[in-house]
Amino acid sequence: VSGVTVDIDGETRLNPPDIGADEFNLVANDAGVSAMVAPIPPCPGINTVSVKVKNYGTTSLTSVTIGWSVNGVTQSPFTTTILPLSQFQETTLNVGNYSFSIGTNYNLKYWTTQPNGVTDGNSINDTFLYKNLSAAFGGTYTIGGASASYPTIAAAIVDMQAKGICGPTTFKINK
């Protein structure tokens, strides 16, 4: 649009301008976690944790370190030398294992560092958060009564639909 000389944050528009409301520069080394792949939902016990890593940079991505935490507790970082990923390609990587328990909500955070062994040129897209993850059903649960797992059948069904089932599940209904 002629007459528009600055972008949304006051930077001078290029000629021709970048598409959209903001001028931007792509960087050579830029990686990020784009999704959590597994476990969704986790089974109670030890699960392999996997994420998708994406190359946002203009240079082929050959290595990256993935940091991660569960409920604010940092886990061992995972460093990989991967097959080259071209710009905007992604791959799934197993970053480690974690033991999930029934009845606990988990907040998982993943981030990338050192794409191709150097500082990431755009840290704004490095991090992915997954909040309120719960372990799926598996085992025996009680319904009704003072010490029951669930007060009603309806409450048990709602929770089961939200969390999923991971193995044999039995509901014992108290009188």
mmCIF file of C-alpha atoms in Angstrom:
data_model
loop_
_atom_site.group_PDB
_atom_site.id
_atom_site.type_symbol
_atom_site.label_atom_id
_atom_site.label_comp_id
_atom_site.label_asym_id
_atom_site.label_seq_id
_atom_site.Cartn_x
_atom_site.Cartn_y
_atom_site.Cartn_z
ATOM 1 C CA VAL A 1 0.000 0.000 0.000
ATOM 2 C CA SER A 2 1.578 3.252 -1.058
ATOM 3 C CA GLY A 3 1.884 5.845 1.673
ATOM 4 C CA VAL A 4 2.527 3.243 4.411
ATOM 5 C CA THR A 5 6.186 3.804 5.217
ATOM 6 C CA VAL A 6 6.508 2.033 8.587
ATOM 7 C CA ASP A 7 5.319 -1.332 9.906
ATOM 8 C CA ILE A 8 3.223 -2.059 13.001
ATOM 9 C CA ASP A 9 6.146 -1.505 15.382
ATOM 10 C CA GLY A 10 7.632 1.547 13.632
ATOM 11 C CA GLU A 11 10.302 -0.065 11.446
ATOM 12 C CA THR A 12 10.753 1.355 7.951
ATOM 13 C CA ARG A 13 8.976 -0.766 5.324
ATOM 14 C CA LEU A 14 11.231 -2.331 2.696
ATOM 15 C CA ASN A 15 10.617 -2.037 -1.034
ATOM 16 C CA PRO A 16 9.039 -4.450 -1.744
ATOM 17 C CA PRO A 17 7.728 -4.876 1.829
ATOM 18 C CA ASP A 18 7.531 -8.171 3.695
ATOM 19 C CA ILE A 19 4.080 -9.758 3.639
ATOM 20 C CA GLY A 20 1.977 -8.764 6.647
ATOM 21 C CA ALA A 21 2.188 -5.917 9.119
ATOM 22 C CA ASP A 22 5.776 -6.450 10.294
ATOM 23 C CA GLU A 23 9.153 -6.316 8.570
ATOM 24 C CA PHE A 24 11.321 -9.273 9.593
ATOM 25 C CA ASN A 25 14.624 -10.938 8.866
ATOM 26 C CA LEU A 26 15.055 -14.703 8.751
ATOM 27 C CA VAL A 27 18.057 -16.033 10.644
ATOM 28 C CA ALA A 28 20.452 -18.801 9.683
ATOM 29 C CA ASN A 29 20.269 -20.910 12.889
ATOM 30 C CA ASP A 30 16.813 -21.030 14.424
ATOM 31 C CA ALA A 31 15.168 -24.157 15.878
ATOM 32 C CA GLY A 32 12.164 -24.692 18.104
ATOM 33 C CA VAL A 33 9.927 -27.315 19.651
ATOM 34 C CA SER A 34 6.681 -27.201 17.661
ATOM 35 C CA ALA A 35 4.636 -29.911 19.451
ATOM 36 C CA MET A 36 4.580 -32.578 22.123
ATOM 37 C CA VAL A 37 4.006 -35.927 20.412
ATOM 38 C CA ALA A 38 3.999 -38.458 23.246
ATOM 39 C CA PRO A 39 2.771 -39.496 25.666
ATOM 40 C CA ILE A 40 -0.706 -38.035 25.130
ATOM 41 C CA PRO A 41 -2.187 -39.206 27.407
ATOM 42 C CA PRO A 42 0.515 -40.926 29.425
ATOM 43 C CA CYS A 43 -0.087 -44.313 30.978
ATOM 44 C CA PRO A 44 0.665 -44.517 34.682
ATOM 45 C CA GLY A 45 4.347 -45.408 35.091
ATOM 46 C CA ILE A 46 7.396 -44.759 32.917
ATOM 47 C CA ASN A 47 6.716 -43.282 29.470
ATOM 48 C CA THR A 48 8.953 -42.175 26.601
ATOM 49 C CA VAL A 49 8.602 -38.432 26.028
ATOM 50 C CA SER A 50 8.721 -37.248 22.392
ATOM 51 C CA VAL A 51 8.528 -33.824 20.756
ATOM 52 C CA LYS A 52 8.621 -32.361 17.270
ATOM 53 C CA VAL A 53 11.572 -30.122 16.518
ATOM 54 C CA LYS A 54 11.328 -27.681 13.634
ATOM 55 C CA ASN A 55 14.033 -25.882 11.692
ATOM 56 C CA TYR A 56 12.929 -22.259 11.346
ATOM 57 C CA GLY A 57 16.369 -21.161 10.127
ATOM 58 C CA THR A 58 17.671 -20.730 6.617
ATOM 59 C CA THR A 59 20.629 -23.086 7.252
ATOM 60 C CA SER A 60 20.137 -26.848 7.308
ATOM 61 C CA LEU A 61 19.730 -28.052 10.919
ATOM 62 C CA THR A 62 22.161 -30.854 11.820
ATOM 63 C CA SER A 63 22.251 -30.699 15.638
ATOM 64 C CA VAL A 64 20.243 -29.250 18.510
ATOM 65 C CA THR A 65 19.869 -29.564 22.288
ATOM 66 C CA ILE A 66 16.400 -29.954 23.764
ATOM 67 C CA GLY A 67 15.853 -28.939 27.361
ATOM 68 C CA TRP A 68 12.704 -29.945 29.204
ATOM 69 C CA SER A 69 11.054 -29.745 32.583
ATOM 70 C CA VAL A 70 8.096 -31.344 34.350
ATOM 71 C CA ASN A 71 6.233 -29.246 36.922
ATOM 72 C CA GLY A 72 9.204 -26.888 37.076
ATOM 73 C CA VAL A 73 11.818 -29.625 37.658
ATOM 74 C CA THR A 74 14.439 -29.619 34.897
ATOM 75 C CA GLN A 75 15.117 -33.019 33.335
ATOM 76 C CA SER A 76 18.354 -34.108 31.641
ATOM 77 C CA PRO A 77 18.750 -32.267 28.326
ATOM 78 C CA PHE A 78 18.818 -34.248 25.106
ATOM 79 C CA THR A 79 21.396 -33.399 22.440
ATOM 80 C CA THR A 80 21.184 -34.932 19.018
ATOM 81 C CA THR A 81 22.985 -34.896 15.736
ATOM 82 C CA ILE A 82 20.123 -35.444 13.331
ATOM 83 C CA LEU A 83 19.750 -35.933 9.650
ATOM 84 C CA PRO A 84 19.762 -32.515 8.073
ATOM 85 C CA LEU A 85 16.455 -30.676 8.269
ATOM 86 C CA SER A 86 15.864 -28.039 5.628
ATOM 87 C CA GLN A 87 14.080 -24.794 6.477
ATOM 88 C CA PHE A 88 10.583 -25.421 7.924
ATOM 89 C CA GLN A 89 11.049 -29.215 8.071
ATOM 90 C CA GLU A 90 10.463 -30.982 11.381
ATOM 91 C CA THR A 91 11.198 -34.335 12.952
ATOM 92 C CA THR A 92 10.090 -36.262 16.032
ATOM 93 C CA LEU A 93 12.707 -36.905 18.724
ATOM 94 C CA ASN A 94 12.561 -38.910 21.952
ATOM 95 C CA VAL A 95 13.975 -36.625 24.652
ATOM 96 C CA GLY A 96 13.828 -38.979 27.636
ATOM 97 C CA ASN A 97 11.582 -40.943 29.987
ATOM 98 C CA TYR A 98 9.323 -39.831 32.813
ATOM 99 C CA SER A 99 7.180 -41.646 35.370
ATOM 100 C CA PHE A 100 3.604 -40.334 35.460
ATOM 101 C CA SER A 101 1.188 -40.985 38.334
ATOM 102 C CA ILE A 102 -2.601 -41.066 38.456
ATOM 103 C CA GLY A 103 -4.135 -38.050 40.172
ATOM 104 C CA THR A 104 -1.374 -35.562 39.335
ATOM 105 C CA ASN A 105 -1.584 -32.770 36.763
ATOM 106 C CA TYR A 106 1.624 -32.176 34.850
ATOM 107 C CA ASN A 107 2.935 -29.037 33.185
ATOM 108 C CA LEU A 108 5.645 -29.830 30.645
ATOM 109 C CA LYS A 109 7.971 -27.284 29.104
ATOM 110 C CA TYR A 110 10.337 -27.940 26.184
ATOM 111 C CA TRP A 111 12.909 -25.620 24.613
ATOM 112 C CA THR A 112 15.731 -25.773 22.097
ATOM 113 C CA THR A 113 19.254 -24.398 22.406
ATOM 114 C CA GLN A 114 22.415 -24.468 20.322
ATOM 115 C CA PRO A 115 21.045 -25.174 16.827
ATOM 116 C CA ASN A 116 24.052 -26.341 14.801
ATOM 117 C CA GLY A 117 26.206 -25.718 17.891
ATOM 118 C CA VAL A 118 25.670 -21.949 17.931
ATOM 119 C CA THR A 119 23.383 -19.448 19.657
ATOM 120 C CA ASP A 120 19.813 -19.513 18.350
ATOM 121 C CA GLY A 121 19.209 -16.426 16.233
ATOM 122 C CA ASN A 122 15.531 -16.135 17.238
ATOM 123 C CA SER A 123 14.715 -17.412 20.724
ATOM 124 C CA ILE A 124 11.073 -16.335 20.555
ATOM 125 C CA ASN A 125 10.005 -19.643 18.892
ATOM 126 C CA ASP A 126 12.168 -22.030 20.942
ATOM 127 C CA THR A 127 9.693 -23.035 23.670
ATOM 128 C CA PHE A 128 6.583 -25.220 23.760
ATOM 129 C CA LEU A 129 4.337 -25.640 26.826
ATOM 130 C CA TYR A 130 1.863 -28.436 27.522
ATOM 131 C CA LYS A 131 -0.272 -27.708 30.578
ATOM 132 C CA ASN A 132 -2.501 -29.881 32.765
ATOM 133 C CA LEU A 133 -1.566 -33.263 31.341
ATOM 134 C CA SER A 134 -2.982 -36.147 33.396
ATOM 135 C CA ALA A 135 -2.241 -39.850 33.360
ATOM 136 C CA ALA A 136 -4.882 -41.974 31.648
ATOM 137 C CA PHE A 137 -7.084 -44.465 33.477
ATOM 138 C CA GLY A 138 -5.770 -47.874 34.338
ATOM 139 C CA GLY A 139 -6.593 -49.974 37.369
ATOM 140 C CA THR A 140 -9.473 -50.158 39.819
ATOM 141 C CA TYR A 141 -11.567 -47.186 40.941
ATOM 142 C CA THR A 142 -14.472 -46.907 43.377
ATOM 143 C CA ILE A 143 -17.669 -44.905 42.913
ATOM 144 C CA GLY A 144 -19.832 -43.636 45.772
ATOM 145 C CA GLY A 145 -19.127 -43.416 49.472
ATOM 146 C CA ALA A 146 -16.835 -41.331 51.639
ATOM 147 C CA SER A 147 -13.476 -42.726 50.496
ATOM 148 C CA ALA A 148 -14.404 -43.409 46.850
ATOM 149 C CA SER A 149 -12.365 -42.347 43.855
ATOM 150 C CA TYR A 150 -15.477 -40.648 42.404
ATOM 151 C CA PRO A 151 -18.732 -39.518 44.029
ATOM 152 C CA THR A 152 -20.937 -40.542 41.077
ATOM 153 C CA ILE A 153 -20.870 -42.657 37.924
ATOM 154 C CA ALA A 154 -21.276 -39.472 35.873
ATOM 155 C CA ALA A 155 -18.157 -37.924 37.478
ATOM 156 C CA ALA A 156 -16.123 -41.062 36.729
ATOM 157 C CA ILE A 157 -17.267 -41.104 33.090
ATOM 158 C CA VAL A 158 -16.470 -37.410 32.566
ATOM 159 C CA ASP A 159 -12.959 -37.893 33.974
ATOM 160 C CA MET A 160 -12.416 -41.087 31.958
ATOM 161 C CA GLN A 161 -13.465 -39.326 28.738
ATOM 162 C CA ALA A 162 -11.121 -36.433 29.474
ATOM 163 C CA LYS A 163 -8.088 -38.580 30.345
ATOM 164 C CA GLY A 164 -8.531 -41.678 28.185
ATOM 165 C CA ILE A 165 -7.982 -45.319 29.101
ATOM 166 C CA CYS A 166 -4.615 -46.972 29.296
ATOM 167 C CA GLY A 167 -5.100 -50.617 30.133
ATOM 168 C CA PRO A 168 -7.689 -52.652 32.027
ATOM 169 C CA THR A 169 -10.007 -50.436 34.064
ATOM 170 C CA THR A 170 -12.520 -51.571 36.673
ATOM 171 C CA PHE A 171 -15.129 -49.487 38.500
ATOM 172 C CA LYS A 172 -16.412 -50.855 41.800
ATOM 173 C CA ILE A 173 -19.694 -49.254 42.823
ATOM 174 C CA ASN A 174 -20.283 -48.891 46.566
ATOM 175 C CA LYS A 175 -23.792 -49.266 47.939
#
